[in-house]
Amino acid sequence: AFRSWTQGLLGSFRQIAIDGKCLRGTARGAHNPVHMVSAFATELGLALGQEKVADKSNEITAIPALLAALDVEGCLVSLDAMGCQKEV
């Protein structure tokens, strides 16, 4: 529902920043920390969507899934070095 709402804002933004973060406080005992990849519309100051990184994986697999869920055609998408992969 949230992603559908953000897609209704198409045309209101042109720049999307994508970055991954480790969620603080999620690593407890034997549990690994939770990693998320987020897409952020810089002009609106709004997160467009998030994708959880699978256990024993990295951002490289989550970024294409996030991009597929969003309509980024015609937008400038910026990524850090982790996103500079052929798969992305």
PDB file of C-alpha atoms in Angstrom:
ATOM      1  CA  ALA A   1       0.000   0.000   0.000  1.00  0.00           C
ATOM      2  CA  PHE A   2       2.829   2.413   0.863  1.00  0.00           C
ATOM      3  CA  ARG A   3       4.682   1.751  -2.385  1.00  0.00           C
ATOM      4  CA  SER A   4       1.453   2.291  -4.327  1.00  0.00           C
ATOM      5  CA  TRP A   5       1.000   5.648  -2.597  1.00  0.00           C
ATOM      6  CA  THR A   6       4.564   6.743  -3.379  1.00  0.00           C
ATOM      7  CA  GLN A   7       4.114   5.769  -7.033  1.00  0.00           C
ATOM      8  CA  GLY A   8       1.251   8.270  -7.108  1.00  0.00           C
ATOM      9  CA  LEU A   9       3.865  10.964  -6.490  1.00  0.00           C
ATOM     10  CA  LEU A  10       5.591  10.273  -9.822  1.00  0.00           C
ATOM     11  CA  GLY A  11       6.657  13.482 -11.487  1.00  0.00           C
ATOM     12  CA  SER A  12       7.110  15.183  -8.104  1.00  0.00           C
ATOM     13  CA  PHE A  13      10.710  14.006  -7.874  1.00  0.00           C
ATOM     14  CA  ARG A  14      13.620  13.326 -10.224  1.00  0.00           C
ATOM     15  CA  GLN A  15      16.462  12.277  -7.897  1.00  0.00           C
ATOM     16  CA  ILE A  16      16.547   9.025  -5.955  1.00  0.00           C
ATOM     17  CA  ALA A  17      19.323   8.093  -3.537  1.00  0.00           C
ATOM     18  CA  ILE A  18      19.724   4.412  -2.712  1.00  0.00           C
ATOM     19  CA  ASP A  19      21.728   3.277   0.279  1.00  0.00           C
ATOM     20  CA  GLY A  20      21.957   0.362   2.668  1.00  0.00           C
ATOM     21  CA  LYS A  21      22.045   0.553   6.430  1.00  0.00           C
ATOM     22  CA  CYS A  22      22.372  -1.831   9.336  1.00  0.00           C
ATOM     23  CA  LEU A  23      19.517  -1.308  11.793  1.00  0.00           C
ATOM     24  CA  ARG A  24      20.868  -0.428  15.201  1.00  0.00           C
ATOM     25  CA  GLY A  25      19.944  -2.730  18.054  1.00  0.00           C
ATOM     26  CA  THR A  26      18.926  -5.654  15.839  1.00  0.00           C
ATOM     27  CA  ALA A  27      21.986  -7.828  16.557  1.00  0.00           C
ATOM     28  CA  ARG A  28      21.360  -9.599  19.837  1.00  0.00           C
ATOM     29  CA  GLY A  29      23.130 -12.714  20.998  1.00  0.00           C
ATOM     30  CA  ALA A  30      23.278 -15.217  18.161  1.00  0.00           C
ATOM     31  CA  HIS A  31      21.035 -13.099  15.898  1.00  0.00           C
ATOM     32  CA  ASN A  32      22.674 -11.269  13.011  1.00  0.00           C
ATOM     33  CA  PRO A  33      21.871  -7.587  12.486  1.00  0.00           C
ATOM     34  CA  VAL A  34      19.120  -6.606  10.052  1.00  0.00           C
ATOM     35  CA  HIS A  35      20.329  -4.829   6.909  1.00  0.00           C
ATOM     36  CA  MET A  36      17.952  -2.715   4.799  1.00  0.00           C
ATOM     37  CA  VAL A  37      18.283  -0.945   1.449  1.00  0.00           C
ATOM     38  CA  SER A  38      16.239   2.252   1.090  1.00  0.00           C
ATOM     39  CA  ALA A  39      15.259   4.494  -1.815  1.00  0.00           C
ATOM     40  CA  PHE A  40      14.952   8.174  -0.883  1.00  0.00           C
ATOM     41  CA  ALA A  41      13.413  10.966  -2.992  1.00  0.00           C
ATOM     42  CA  THR A  42      15.783  13.816  -2.195  1.00  0.00           C
ATOM     43  CA  GLU A  43      13.509  16.658  -3.346  1.00  0.00           C
ATOM     44  CA  LEU A  44      10.621  15.474  -1.184  1.00  0.00           C
ATOM     45  CA  GLY A  45      12.636  14.194   1.778  1.00  0.00           C
ATOM     46  CA  LEU A  46      10.611  10.985   1.526  1.00  0.00           C
ATOM     47  CA  ALA A  47      11.590   7.325   1.635  1.00  0.00           C
ATOM     48  CA  LEU A  48      10.015   5.647  -1.394  1.00  0.00           C
ATOM     49  CA  GLY A  49      10.622   2.083  -0.307  1.00  0.00           C
ATOM     50  CA  GLN A  50      12.820  -0.362   1.547  1.00  0.00           C
ATOM     51  CA  GLU A  51      14.014  -3.876   0.900  1.00  0.00           C
ATOM     52  CA  LYS A  52      15.399  -6.202   3.567  1.00  0.00           C
ATOM     53  CA  VAL A  53      18.727  -7.779   2.687  1.00  0.00           C
ATOM     54  CA  ALA A  54      18.464 -11.560   2.932  1.00  0.00           C
ATOM     55  CA  ASP A  55      20.502 -13.353   5.574  1.00  0.00           C
ATOM     56  CA  LYS A  56      23.962 -14.339   4.321  1.00  0.00           C
ATOM     57  CA  SER A  57      23.619 -11.900   1.422  1.00  0.00           C
ATOM     58  CA  ASN A  58      24.420  -8.244   0.728  1.00  0.00           C
ATOM     59  CA  GLU A  59      23.006  -5.107  -0.875  1.00  0.00           C
ATOM     60  CA  ILE A  60      23.818  -6.363  -4.383  1.00  0.00           C
ATOM     61  CA  THR A  61      20.826  -8.726  -4.296  1.00  0.00           C
ATOM     62  CA  ALA A  62      18.422  -6.318  -2.568  1.00  0.00           C
ATOM     63  CA  ILE A  63      19.025  -3.278  -4.817  1.00  0.00           C
ATOM     64  CA  PRO A  64      17.580  -4.864  -8.011  1.00  0.00           C
ATOM     65  CA  ALA A  65      14.511  -6.035  -6.063  1.00  0.00           C
ATOM     66  CA  LEU A  66      13.951  -2.512  -4.731  1.00  0.00           C
ATOM     67  CA  LEU A  67      14.438  -0.924  -8.161  1.00  0.00           C
ATOM     68  CA  ALA A  68      11.996  -3.411  -9.715  1.00  0.00           C
ATOM     69  CA  ALA A  69       9.336  -2.419  -7.180  1.00  0.00           C
ATOM     70  CA  LEU A  70       9.741   1.298  -7.956  1.00  0.00           C
ATOM     71  CA  ASP A  71       9.181   3.194 -11.195  1.00  0.00           C
ATOM     72  CA  VAL A  72      12.536   4.951 -11.598  1.00  0.00           C
ATOM     73  CA  GLU A  73      12.315   5.634 -15.335  1.00  0.00           C
ATOM     74  CA  GLY A  74      13.468   9.187 -16.064  1.00  0.00           C
ATOM     75  CA  CYS A  75      14.961   9.623 -12.588  1.00  0.00           C
ATOM     76  CA  LEU A  76      18.582  10.151 -11.625  1.00  0.00           C
ATOM     77  CA  VAL A  77      19.477   7.280  -9.297  1.00  0.00           C
ATOM     78  CA  SER A  78      22.588   7.573  -7.138  1.00  0.00           C
ATOM     79  CA  LEU A  79      24.245   4.609  -5.450  1.00  0.00           C
ATOM     80  CA  ASP A  80      27.402   4.024  -3.467  1.00  0.00           C
ATOM     81  CA  ALA A  81      30.175   1.682  -4.608  1.00  0.00           C
ATOM     82  CA  MET A  82      28.218  -1.417  -3.521  1.00  0.00           C
ATOM     83  CA  GLY A  83      25.656  -0.643  -6.235  1.00  0.00           C
ATOM     84  CA  CYS A  84      28.260  -0.470  -9.025  1.00  0.00           C
ATOM     85  CA  GLN A  85      27.740  -4.058 -10.117  1.00  0.00           C
ATOM     86  CA  LYS A  86      26.619  -5.512 -13.455  1.00  0.00           C
ATOM     87  CA  GLU A  87      23.602  -7.129 -11.748  1.00  0.00           C
ATOM     88  CA  VAL A  88      22.401  -3.727 -10.542  1.00  0.00           C
TER      89      VAL A  88
END
